[in-house]
Amino acid sequence: MSRTKFIAGNWKLHLTRAEGSALASAVAAAVPAGVDAAVCPGFLSIASVAQAVSGSRLKVGGQDCHWEEKGAFTGAVSAGQLKDAGATVVILGHSERRQLFGETDATVNRKLKAVLGHGLIPIVCVGETLAERDAGRLQDVLRTQLTGGLAGLSAEHLPTLVIAYEPVWAIGTGRTATSAQAQEAHAFIRSVLRGIVGDLADRLRIQYGGSVKPDNARELLAQPDVDGALVGGASLKPADFNAILAAAA
Ligand code: PGA
């Protein structure tokens, strides 16, 4: 089953609007044929970045959203507002949201439904901590996050679903999963997805995330179930991100 590789950059809490537009323009000019690519700026830069890359193949995404469309939710941003600003992708359930902002599988599920309702592409993040891996709980954790995050949804709702496998111990640490560890987790995730969406599981993309760099991207992306990457630190450097895009081509 051939799946188009999808590389997404998660800019986290970095870059001004001007810096973001410059970086996104440099990336947009380098997206190789046959590779899907996105950058996910902070909320305030989404509109300006989307404008800077309009007409290119580079997608723009949010890093989170609220599940409600409107109302008394001070500080929140809705999926509809992200779409209005030019986003076509939304990251959900990133481990930093889970660890620092109280995100749960239940809130991921509500947000996912809002994102799908607007026709946006969701990137749902899952992954274990080092303590969970060491305790032999990898599969348990991934199964719980997937079944909770995707609860109540089936193949008809999820044709664009992207999962990002991000072992928490590999995020921002410079310590990446080996390609064998990534492949093992991705194959397991696909088997869980098969139980939820049936044969669609063969067409859904599973990104790897956690210290993806130009020098490890090629080997990770060569694994049969690794269909792309969610890139943090290296997405802030145009040369590095473009090298990862090239590795996916
Ligand atoms: P990293 O971040 O590439 O800096 O490890 C990945 C992520 O958090 O999505």
XYZ file of C-alpha atoms and ligand atoms in Angstrom:
258
model
C 0.000 0.000 0.000
C 1.634 3.251 -1.017
C 0.842 6.253 1.122
C 1.975 9.787 0.294
C 4.507 10.830 2.918
C 3.359 13.738 5.061
C 5.890 15.939 6.865
C 4.530 18.512 9.316
C 6.451 21.129 11.270
C 5.273 22.012 14.770
C 6.643 25.451 15.554
C 5.380 25.385 19.147
C 5.875 28.720 20.951
C 8.389 30.197 18.520
C 8.681 32.901 15.848
C 7.088 36.264 15.194
C 4.702 36.721 12.292
C 7.463 38.096 10.083
C 9.842 35.256 11.002
C 7.106 32.706 10.407
C 6.216 34.076 6.991
C 9.865 34.085 5.930
C 10.402 30.511 7.125
C 7.181 29.244 5.555
C 8.016 30.913 2.236
C 11.412 29.217 2.201
C 9.767 25.863 2.922
C 6.947 26.343 0.414
C 9.479 26.833 -2.362
C 11.105 23.483 -1.548
C 8.209 21.024 -1.108
C 9.175 18.104 -3.352
C 6.708 16.524 -5.765
C 4.930 13.562 -4.233
C 5.311 14.731 -0.637
C 2.661 16.457 1.492
C 3.928 19.149 3.835
C 2.546 21.457 6.493
C 3.757 23.994 9.012
C 1.899 24.688 12.255
C 2.626 28.174 13.593
C 1.248 29.717 16.771
C -2.344 30.893 16.405
C -1.417 34.539 15.855
C 0.713 33.739 12.811
C -1.621 31.341 11.038
C -3.321 33.960 8.873
C -0.122 35.718 7.822
C 1.699 32.438 7.141
C -1.270 31.117 5.152
C -1.221 34.280 3.077
C 2.555 34.052 2.567
C 2.310 30.519 1.143
C -1.039 30.752 -0.632
C -0.955 29.092 -4.019
C 1.853 26.752 -2.905
C 1.528 23.102 -1.866
C 2.472 23.873 1.739
C -0.435 23.459 4.138
C -0.823 25.510 7.299
C -2.091 24.069 10.570
C -3.008 24.888 14.143
C -1.322 23.264 17.148
C -4.574 22.752 19.067
C -8.153 24.005 19.105
C -11.179 24.077 21.360
C -14.054 21.654 20.889
C -16.766 24.283 21.009
C -17.509 26.476 18.040
C -18.277 29.621 20.024
C -19.285 30.808 23.457
C -17.883 31.830 26.815
C -14.515 30.042 26.590
C -11.973 32.753 27.369
C -8.658 32.220 25.646
C -9.883 29.449 23.364
C -9.663 29.193 19.570
C -12.192 27.143 17.625
C -11.701 24.869 14.648
C -13.876 27.220 12.622
C -11.646 30.160 13.500
C -8.574 28.177 12.455
C -10.194 27.377 9.131
C -11.197 31.015 8.689
C -7.546 32.022 9.226
C -6.387 29.663 6.488
C -5.529 26.479 8.384
C -6.343 23.127 6.796
C -4.601 20.932 9.410
C -4.852 20.774 13.224
C -2.539 18.940 15.642
C -4.459 17.403 18.553
C -3.314 15.720 21.754
C 0.336 16.670 21.554
C 2.142 15.336 24.633
C 2.944 18.892 25.730
C -0.791 19.636 25.720
C -1.382 16.421 27.665
C 1.388 17.037 30.221
C 1.217 20.812 30.653
C -2.379 21.741 29.816
C -4.476 18.839 31.085
C -5.392 17.369 27.698
C -7.048 13.954 27.986
C -8.207 11.348 25.493
C -11.755 12.596 26.116
C -10.891 16.196 25.201
C -8.903 15.015 22.185
C -12.020 13.160 21.083
C -14.243 16.239 21.393
C -11.707 18.386 19.557
C -11.317 15.771 16.841
C -15.047 15.859 16.159
C -14.919 19.670 15.864
C -11.962 19.489 13.477
C -13.626 16.853 11.305
C -16.831 18.877 11.291
C -14.940 21.658 9.537
C -13.254 19.375 7.037
C -9.819 20.013 8.519
C -7.106 17.335 8.555
C -6.456 16.127 12.120
C -3.045 14.980 13.314
C -3.773 13.064 16.522
C -0.664 12.538 18.650
C -0.101 9.444 20.767
C 2.944 8.126 22.569
C 4.281 6.677 25.777
C 6.516 8.091 28.486
C 9.808 6.394 29.268
C 8.361 5.015 32.519
C 5.453 3.493 30.595
C 7.791 1.950 28.022
C 10.094 0.588 30.724
C 7.095 -0.930 32.508
C 6.154 -2.805 29.337
C 3.029 -0.700 28.858
C 3.703 0.644 25.346
C 0.852 -1.200 23.646
C -1.576 -0.534 26.500
C -0.911 3.189 26.374
C -1.194 3.425 22.602
C -4.397 1.365 22.523
C -5.985 3.487 25.266
C -5.048 6.768 23.582
C -6.319 5.611 20.186
C -9.583 4.081 21.334
C -10.288 7.058 23.618
C -9.277 9.700 21.104
C -11.251 8.114 18.267
C -14.275 7.020 20.339
C -17.563 7.156 18.500
C -15.909 7.610 15.098
C -15.583 5.133 12.261
C -14.138 4.900 8.764
C -16.754 7.197 7.232
C -15.648 10.056 9.532
C -11.917 9.477 9.347
C -10.757 9.338 5.706
C -8.151 12.077 6.340
C -7.035 11.028 9.820
C -3.307 11.287 10.498
C -1.786 9.753 13.625
C 1.541 10.979 14.973
C 3.445 8.469 17.082
C 5.597 10.553 19.393
C 7.375 8.727 22.206
C 7.439 11.384 24.933
C 11.033 10.508 25.818
C 12.156 11.396 22.297
C 10.536 14.839 22.058
C 13.038 17.657 22.225
C 15.607 15.396 23.829
C 17.802 14.626 20.850
C 17.107 10.996 21.674
C 15.162 9.443 18.829
C 13.495 6.064 18.716
C 15.448 3.587 16.642
C 13.895 2.852 13.293
C 13.017 -0.617 14.609
C 11.259 0.840 17.675
C 9.360 3.272 15.459
C 8.327 0.560 13.011
C 7.157 -1.718 15.817
C 4.990 1.016 17.356
C 3.635 2.129 13.977
C 2.677 -1.406 12.995
C 0.902 -1.802 16.320
C -0.927 1.517 15.862
C -2.045 0.410 12.398
C -3.363 -2.838 13.855
C -5.408 -0.896 16.429
C -6.660 1.425 13.685
C -7.739 -1.626 11.677
C -10.041 -2.564 14.542
C -11.598 0.915 14.418
C -11.728 1.791 10.695
C -11.191 -1.566 8.989
C -9.291 -1.572 5.695
C -9.044 2.222 5.728
C -6.173 1.627 8.174
C -3.967 0.735 5.211
C -4.486 4.169 3.686
C -4.122 6.344 6.817
C -0.809 7.991 7.475
C 1.148 7.485 10.679
C 3.859 10.071 11.282
C 6.815 9.558 13.598
C 7.780 12.450 15.856
C 10.563 12.968 18.377
C 13.914 14.511 17.501
C 13.555 13.940 13.760
C 16.568 15.556 12.098
C 18.055 15.542 8.605
C 20.498 12.799 9.613
C 17.915 10.315 10.925
C 14.910 11.142 8.743
C 15.795 8.911 5.822
C 16.114 5.745 7.873
C 12.958 6.409 9.879
C 10.970 7.234 6.748
C 12.200 4.050 5.064
C 10.253 1.906 7.544
C 7.170 0.377 5.945
C 4.680 1.852 8.421
C 6.354 5.249 8.884
C 4.427 7.574 6.575
C 5.883 10.895 7.511
C 7.166 12.946 10.395
C 5.986 15.522 12.913
C 9.011 17.733 13.407
C 9.585 20.206 16.239
C 13.030 21.746 16.640
C 14.276 20.972 13.139
C 11.181 22.597 11.600
C 12.429 26.011 12.752
C 15.490 25.827 10.495
C 14.633 26.000 6.798
C 17.701 24.034 5.719
C 16.930 21.235 8.185
C 13.216 21.053 7.441
C 13.830 21.128 3.710
C 16.374 18.321 4.087
C 13.734 16.257 5.900
C 11.266 17.001 3.096
C 13.868 15.877 0.589
C 14.430 12.672 2.563
C 10.707 11.935 2.233
C 10.761 12.335 -1.553
P 11.107 17.594 18.371
O 9.531 17.796 18.642
O 11.268 17.304 16.906
O 11.730 18.923 18.758
O 11.553 16.464 19.224
C 8.596 16.959 18.029
C 7.210 17.318 18.467
O 7.051 17.711 19.637
O 6.241 17.258 17.691
